C-alpha atoms as a printed R data frame, in Angstrom:
   type eleno elety resid chain resno       x        y       z
1  ATOM     1    CA   UNK     A     1 -25.681  -99.040  -2.623
2  ATOM     2    CA   UNK     A     2 -23.790  -95.967  -1.441
3  ATOM     3    CA   UNK     A     3 -20.724  -95.697   0.759
4  ATOM     4    CA   UNK     A     4 -20.035  -92.390   2.470
5  ATOM     5    CA   UNK     A     5 -17.714  -91.130   5.172
6  ATOM     6    CA   UNK     A     6 -19.449  -90.193   8.426
7  ATOM     7    CA   UNK     A     7 -18.529  -87.369  10.799
8  ATOM     8    CA   UNK     A     8 -16.856  -89.885  13.134
9  ATOM     9    CA   UNK     A     9 -14.590  -91.126  10.324
10 ATOM    10    CA   UNK     A    10 -16.442  -94.394   9.774
11 ATOM    11    CA   UNK     A    11 -17.805  -95.438   6.392
12 ATOM    12    CA   UNK     A    12 -21.586  -95.679   6.221
13 ATOM    13    CA   UNK     A    13 -23.226  -98.176   3.872
14 ATOM    14    CA   UNK     A    14 -26.734  -97.372   2.640
15 ATOM    15    CA   UNK     A    15 -29.147  -98.626   0.013
16 ATOM    16    CA   UNK     A    16 -30.731  -95.912  -2.137
17 ATOM    17    CA   UNK     A    17 -33.386  -96.047  -4.824
18 ATOM    18    CA   UNK     A    18 -34.395  -93.528  -7.461
19 ATOM    19    CA   UNK     A    19 -38.140  -92.847  -7.235
20 ATOM    20    CA   UNK     A    20 -39.800  -90.363  -9.605
21 ATOM    21    CA   UNK     A    21 -36.438  -88.819 -10.448
22 ATOM    22    CA   UNK     A    22 -35.381  -88.339  -6.823
23 ATOM    23    CA   UNK     A    23 -33.000  -90.445  -4.779
24 ATOM    24    CA   UNK     A    24 -34.468  -91.891  -1.595
25 ATOM    25    CA   UNK     A    25 -32.643  -93.876   1.086
26 ATOM    26    CA   UNK     A    26 -34.223  -97.308   1.519
27 ATOM    27    CA   UNK     A    27 -32.022  -98.722   4.304
28 ATOM    28    CA   UNK     A    28 -29.000  -97.809   6.390
29 ATOM    29    CA   UNK     A    29 -26.951 -100.999   6.671
30 ATOM    30    CA   UNK     A    30 -24.429  -99.725   9.185
31 ATOM    31    CA   UNK     A    31 -21.227  -97.803   9.839
32 ATOM    32    CA   UNK     A    32 -17.922  -99.601   9.403
33 ATOM    33    CA   UNK     A    33 -14.777  -98.732  11.334
34 ATOM    34    CA   UNK     A    34 -12.548 -101.514   9.946
35 ATOM    35    CA   UNK     A    35 -12.058 -103.070   6.505
36 ATOM    36    CA   UNK     A    36 -13.674 -106.271   7.810
37 ATOM    37    CA   UNK     A    37 -16.781 -104.434   8.991
38 ATOM    38    CA   UNK     A    38 -16.966 -102.614   5.643
39 ATOM    39    CA   UNK     A    39 -16.743 -105.900   3.696
40 ATOM    40    CA   UNK     A    40 -19.473 -107.420   5.889
41 ATOM    41    CA   UNK     A    41 -21.735 -104.371   5.456
42 ATOM    42    CA   UNK     A    42 -21.274 -104.420   1.672
43 ATOM    43    CA   UNK     A    43 -22.128 -108.129   1.552
44 ATOM    44    CA   UNK     A    44 -25.290 -107.560   3.630
45 ATOM    45    CA   UNK     A    45 -26.311 -104.707   1.308
46 ATOM    46    CA   UNK     A    46 -25.755 -106.876  -1.794
47 ATOM    47    CA   UNK     A    47 -27.863 -109.671  -0.286
48 ATOM    48    CA   UNK     A    48 -30.711 -107.255   0.497
49 ATOM    49    CA   UNK     A    49 -30.578 -105.746  -2.983
50 ATOM    50    CA   UNK     A    50 -30.582 -109.160  -4.668
51 ATOM    51    CA   UNK     A    51 -33.222 -110.685  -2.363
52 ATOM    52    CA   UNK     A    52 -36.138 -109.486  -4.524
53 ATOM    53    CA   UNK     A    53 -34.518 -110.262  -7.865
54 ATOM    54    CA   UNK     A    54 -36.029 -113.070  -9.899
55 ATOM    55    CA   UNK     A    55 -34.050 -115.421 -12.092
56 ATOM    56    CA   UNK     A    56 -34.845 -115.426 -15.796
57 ATOM    57    CA   UNK     A    57 -35.749 -118.969 -16.831
58 ATOM    58    CA   UNK     A    58 -34.093 -119.600 -20.177
59 ATOM    59    CA   UNK     A    59 -35.475 -123.133 -20.336
60 ATOM    60    CA   UNK     A    60 -32.034 -124.726 -20.275
61 ATOM    61    CA   UNK     A    61 -31.626 -128.154 -18.723
62 ATOM    62    CA   UNK     A    62 -27.974 -127.800 -17.721
63 ATOM    63    CA   UNK     A    63 -27.351 -124.123 -16.973
64 ATOM    64    CA   UNK     A    64 -23.710 -124.657 -16.045
65 ATOM    65    CA   UNK     A    65 -22.659 -125.975 -19.463
66 ATOM    66    CA   UNK     A    66 -24.990 -124.082 -21.808
67 ATOM    67    CA   UNK     A    67 -23.805 -121.284 -24.063
68 ATOM    68    CA   UNK     A    68 -26.170 -118.351 -24.428
69 ATOM    69    CA   UNK     A    69 -25.724 -115.543 -26.909
70 ATOM    70    CA   UNK     A    70 -27.767 -112.386 -26.671
71 ATOM    71    CA   UNK     A    71 -28.198 -108.868 -27.882
72 ATOM    72    CA   UNK     A    72 -29.781 -105.692 -26.634
73 ATOM    73    CA   UNK     A    73 -31.474 -103.435 -29.155
74 ATOM    74    CA   UNK     A    74 -32.149  -99.820 -28.222
75 ATOM    75    CA   UNK     A    75 -34.651  -98.257 -30.606
76 ATOM    76    CA   UNK     A    76 -34.591  -94.494 -31.093
77 ATOM    77    CA   UNK     A    77 -37.766  -92.613 -32.015
78 ATOM    78    CA   UNK     A    78 -37.618  -90.795 -35.364
79 ATOM    79    CA   UNK     A    79 -37.856  -87.388 -33.677
80 ATOM    80    CA   UNK     A    80 -34.496  -87.928 -31.933
81 ATOM    81    CA   UNK     A    81 -35.941  -87.919 -28.405
82 ATOM    82    CA   UNK     A    82 -35.047  -90.526 -25.785
83 ATOM    83    CA   UNK     A    83 -35.406  -94.169 -26.603
84 ATOM    84    CA   UNK     A    84 -38.699  -95.500 -25.369
85 ATOM    85    CA   UNK     A    85 -38.144  -99.215 -25.423
86 ATOM    86    CA   UNK     A    86 -35.393 -101.738 -25.009
87 ATOM    87    CA   UNK     A    87 -35.645 -105.135 -26.637
88 ATOM    88    CA   UNK     A    88 -33.602 -108.000 -25.257
89 ATOM    89    CA   UNK     A    89 -33.190 -111.174 -27.239
90 ATOM    90    CA   UNK     A    90 -31.269 -114.358 -26.631
91 ATOM    91    CA   UNK     A    91 -30.647 -117.662 -28.334
92 ATOM    92    CA   UNK     A    92 -29.485 -120.860 -26.717
93 ATOM    93    CA   UNK     A    93 -26.755 -122.648 -28.598
94 ATOM    94    CA   UNK     A    94 -26.828 -125.666 -26.282
95 ATOM    95    CA   UNK     A    95 -23.812 -127.254 -24.635
96 ATOM    96    CA   UNK     A    96 -20.377 -126.128 -25.844
97 ATOM    97    CA   UNK     A    97 -18.695 -128.363 -28.422
98 ATOM    98    CA   UNK     A    98 -15.561 -130.217 -27.195
């Protein structure tokens, strides 16, 4: 999501995506002239961005009370070039102890 000032002085809210190394505008949400309009435009943009996101099922019965610990491991190739893979791991510790 990008906010930018327009020629008329309003703040434009847009959704951009990086495709093949280039930024491309996906949607123009609108131009806001007041703080309320800006807040509404940002909320609409967030909803559109999150609409296609899927929830990761951790297999927990009670998600609200479970404690999850995780780590992200970034492996570097021996030649020092960019990392080629990211490994994400998690472990469920169950409900917190009182």
